[in-house]
Amino acid sequence: MQYQMLPRRRIGSNEWCSPVTLQPKSDGTAHFCIGFREVNTLKEADTYPLPRLEDCIDHVGAAKSWQVLLTN
């Protein structure tokens, strides 16, 4: 399967390009894999912290009204 795709491929030289491979599964089919390790090293870390659970509960606890949405 990999060799069938070779004539159709495009090779990129951008720093954001990620390697793509086809790995065989146990049932014989192919698993499409992308390696994002290099992209993750280029990404900047988030600079804002996530809110603490206690702060969220305090914020919701001060609410005057509640609304519940049930989805089935």
Short mmCIF file of N, CA and C in Angstrom, two decimals:
data_model
loop_
_atom_site.label_atom_id
_atom_site.label_comp_id
_atom_site.label_asym_id
_atom_site.label_seq_id
_atom_site.Cartn_x
_atom_site.Cartn_y
_atom_site.Cartn_z
N MET A 1 0.82 -1.19 0.00
CA MET A 1 0.00 0.00 0.00
C MET A 1 0.87 1.26 0.00
N GLN A 2 1.98 1.25 0.74
CA GLN A 2 2.85 2.42 0.78
C GLN A 2 3.42 2.72 -0.60
N TYR A 3 3.80 1.67 -1.32
CA TYR A 3 4.40 1.88 -2.63
C TYR A 3 3.39 2.36 -3.66
N GLN A 4 2.11 2.08 -3.45
CA GLN A 4 1.09 2.58 -4.36
C GLN A 4 0.93 4.09 -4.22
N MET A 5 1.24 4.63 -3.04
CA MET A 5 1.06 6.06 -2.80
C MET A 5 2.30 6.88 -3.17
N LEU A 6 3.44 6.24 -3.37
CA LEU A 6 4.68 6.97 -3.64
C LEU A 6 4.61 7.89 -4.85
N PRO A 7 4.06 7.48 -6.00
CA PRO A 7 4.04 8.39 -7.15
C PRO A 7 3.17 9.63 -6.91
N ARG A 8 2.27 9.60 -5.96
CA ARG A 8 1.34 10.71 -5.74
C ARG A 8 1.80 11.68 -4.65
N ARG A 9 2.88 11.39 -3.98
CA ARG A 9 3.26 12.20 -2.83
C ARG A 9 3.85 13.54 -3.23
N ARG A 10 3.76 14.48 -2.30
CA ARG A 10 4.39 15.78 -2.44
C ARG A 10 5.33 15.96 -1.26
N ILE A 11 6.55 16.34 -1.51
CA ILE A 11 7.52 16.51 -0.45
C ILE A 11 7.57 17.97 -0.05
N GLY A 12 7.38 18.26 1.23
CA GLY A 12 7.41 19.62 1.73
C GLY A 12 8.69 19.89 2.50
N SER A 13 9.12 21.14 2.50
CA SER A 13 10.34 21.50 3.23
C SER A 13 10.06 22.60 4.25
N ASN A 14 8.84 22.72 4.69
CA ASN A 14 8.45 23.72 5.66
C ASN A 14 8.77 23.21 7.06
N GLU A 15 9.07 24.12 8.00
CA GLU A 15 9.36 23.69 9.36
C GLU A 15 8.13 23.12 10.07
N TRP A 16 6.94 23.40 9.53
CA TRP A 16 5.71 22.89 10.12
C TRP A 16 5.28 21.55 9.52
N CYS A 17 6.03 21.02 8.58
CA CYS A 17 5.71 19.72 7.99
C CYS A 17 5.95 18.61 9.01
N SER A 18 5.12 17.61 8.98
CA SER A 18 5.26 16.47 9.89
C SER A 18 5.36 15.20 9.06
N PRO A 19 6.19 14.26 9.51
CA PRO A 19 6.32 13.01 8.75
C PRO A 19 5.05 12.16 8.84
N VAL A 20 4.69 11.56 7.72
CA VAL A 20 3.51 10.71 7.63
C VAL A 20 3.97 9.30 7.29
N THR A 21 3.47 8.32 8.03
CA THR A 21 3.80 6.93 7.74
C THR A 21 2.53 6.08 7.76
N LEU A 22 2.58 4.96 7.10
CA LEU A 22 1.51 3.97 7.16
C LEU A 22 2.06 2.76 7.90
N GLN A 23 1.45 2.45 9.03
CA GLN A 23 1.89 1.32 9.85
C GLN A 23 0.88 0.19 9.72
N PRO A 24 1.34 -1.04 9.56
CA PRO A 24 0.40 -2.16 9.43
C PRO A 24 -0.27 -2.48 10.77
N LYS A 25 -1.57 -2.73 10.71
CA LYS A 25 -2.32 -3.16 11.88
C LYS A 25 -2.27 -4.68 11.96
N SER A 26 -2.75 -5.22 13.07
CA SER A 26 -2.73 -6.68 13.24
C SER A 26 -3.67 -7.39 12.27
N ASP A 27 -4.71 -6.68 11.79
CA ASP A 27 -5.64 -7.31 10.85
C ASP A 27 -5.20 -7.15 9.39
N GLY A 28 -4.04 -6.54 9.16
CA GLY A 28 -3.51 -6.41 7.81
C GLY A 28 -3.79 -5.09 7.13
N THR A 29 -4.68 -4.28 7.69
CA THR A 29 -4.95 -2.97 7.11
C THR A 29 -3.89 -1.97 7.56
N ALA A 30 -3.90 -0.80 6.95
CA ALA A 30 -2.89 0.21 7.26
C ALA A 30 -3.44 1.23 8.24
N HIS A 31 -2.57 1.72 9.11
CA HIS A 31 -2.91 2.76 10.08
C HIS A 31 -2.14 4.02 9.68
N PHE A 32 -2.85 5.11 9.41
CA PHE A 32 -2.27 6.38 8.97
C PHE A 32 -1.73 7.11 10.20
N CYS A 33 -0.43 7.35 10.26
CA CYS A 33 0.20 7.98 11.43
C CYS A 33 0.92 9.26 11.02
N ILE A 34 0.79 10.28 11.86
CA ILE A 34 1.48 11.55 11.65
C ILE A 34 2.30 11.83 12.90
N GLY A 35 3.58 12.15 12.73
CA GLY A 35 4.46 12.46 13.86
C GLY A 35 4.52 13.96 14.10
N PHE A 36 3.93 14.43 15.19
CA PHE A 36 3.87 15.86 15.49
C PHE A 36 4.92 16.30 16.50
N ARG A 37 5.94 15.50 16.76
CA ARG A 37 6.94 15.87 17.77
C ARG A 37 7.68 17.14 17.41
N GLU A 38 8.07 17.30 16.16
CA GLU A 38 8.79 18.52 15.76
C GLU A 38 7.89 19.74 15.84
N VAL A 39 6.63 19.61 15.47
CA VAL A 39 5.69 20.73 15.54
C VAL A 39 5.47 21.13 17.00
N ASN A 40 5.40 20.15 17.89
CA ASN A 40 5.19 20.45 19.30
C ASN A 40 6.36 21.24 19.89
N THR A 41 7.58 21.03 19.38
CA THR A 41 8.71 21.80 19.89
C THR A 41 8.66 23.24 19.40
N LEU A 42 8.01 23.52 18.28
CA LEU A 42 7.91 24.88 17.75
C LEU A 42 6.78 25.66 18.39
N LYS A 43 5.82 24.97 18.97
CA LYS A 43 4.64 25.62 19.54
C LYS A 43 4.99 26.30 20.86
N GLU A 44 4.43 27.50 21.06
CA GLU A 44 4.61 28.20 22.33
C GLU A 44 3.64 27.65 23.36
N ALA A 45 4.09 27.59 24.59
CA ALA A 45 3.23 27.10 25.67
C ALA A 45 2.16 28.15 26.00
N ASP A 46 1.02 27.68 26.48
CA ASP A 46 -0.04 28.60 26.90
C ASP A 46 0.46 29.42 28.09
N THR A 47 0.16 30.71 28.07
CA THR A 47 0.65 31.58 29.14
C THR A 47 -0.39 31.85 30.20
N TYR A 48 -1.59 31.36 30.03
CA TYR A 48 -2.63 31.60 31.03
C TYR A 48 -2.90 30.30 31.79
N PRO A 49 -3.07 30.37 33.11
CA PRO A 49 -3.34 29.15 33.87
C PRO A 49 -4.82 28.77 33.78
N LEU A 50 -5.09 27.51 33.95
CA LEU A 50 -6.48 27.05 34.01
C LEU A 50 -7.07 27.45 35.36
N PRO A 51 -8.35 27.77 35.40
CA PRO A 51 -8.96 28.15 36.69
C PRO A 51 -9.03 26.94 37.63
N ARG A 52 -8.91 27.23 38.89
CA ARG A 52 -9.01 26.16 39.89
C ARG A 52 -10.47 25.77 40.07
N LEU A 53 -10.71 24.52 40.42
CA LEU A 53 -12.07 24.02 40.60
C LEU A 53 -12.80 24.78 41.70
N GLU A 54 -12.11 25.09 42.77
CA GLU A 54 -12.73 25.82 43.88
C GLU A 54 -13.20 27.20 43.44
N ASP A 55 -12.40 27.87 42.61
CA ASP A 55 -12.80 29.19 42.11
C ASP A 55 -14.04 29.10 41.22
N CYS A 56 -14.11 28.05 40.40
CA CYS A 56 -15.28 27.87 39.53
C CYS A 56 -16.54 27.61 40.35
N ILE A 57 -16.42 26.79 41.38
CA ILE A 57 -17.57 26.49 42.23
C ILE A 57 -18.02 27.73 42.98
N ASP A 58 -17.07 28.52 43.47
CA ASP A 58 -17.42 29.77 44.16
C ASP A 58 -18.13 30.73 43.22
N HIS A 59 -17.67 30.80 41.99
CA HIS A 59 -18.27 31.70 41.00
C HIS A 59 -19.70 31.26 40.67
N VAL A 60 -19.91 29.97 40.48
CA VAL A 60 -21.24 29.45 40.15
C VAL A 60 -22.15 29.50 41.37
N GLY A 61 -21.59 29.31 42.56
CA GLY A 61 -22.39 29.32 43.78
C GLY A 61 -23.01 30.66 44.07
N ALA A 62 -22.43 31.74 43.56
CA ALA A 62 -22.96 33.08 43.79
C ALA A 62 -24.04 33.45 42.78
N ALA A 63 -24.39 32.54 41.90
CA ALA A 63 -25.40 32.84 40.87
C ALA A 63 -26.79 32.95 41.48
N LYS A 64 -27.61 33.81 40.91
CA LYS A 64 -28.99 34.01 41.39
C LYS A 64 -29.96 33.02 40.76
N SER A 65 -29.67 32.54 39.56
CA SER A 65 -30.56 31.60 38.89
C SER A 65 -29.74 30.49 38.25
N TRP A 66 -30.39 29.36 38.03
CA TRP A 66 -29.75 28.20 37.42
C TRP A 66 -30.57 27.77 36.22
N GLN A 67 -29.91 27.20 35.26
CA GLN A 67 -30.60 26.65 34.10
C GLN A 67 -29.98 25.31 33.79
N VAL A 68 -30.82 24.32 33.54
CA VAL A 68 -30.35 22.97 33.27
C VAL A 68 -30.79 22.59 31.87
N LEU A 69 -29.87 22.03 31.10
CA LEU A 69 -30.16 21.57 29.76
C LEU A 69 -29.93 20.06 29.73
N LEU A 70 -30.96 19.31 29.47
CA LEU A 70 -30.86 17.87 29.40
C LEU A 70 -30.89 17.44 27.94
N THR A 71 -29.94 16.63 27.56
CA THR A 71 -29.92 16.11 26.19
C THR A 71 -30.00 14.59 26.25
N ASN A 72 -30.90 14.06 25.50
CA ASN A 72 -31.07 12.60 25.45
C ASN A 72 -30.96 12.12 24.04
#
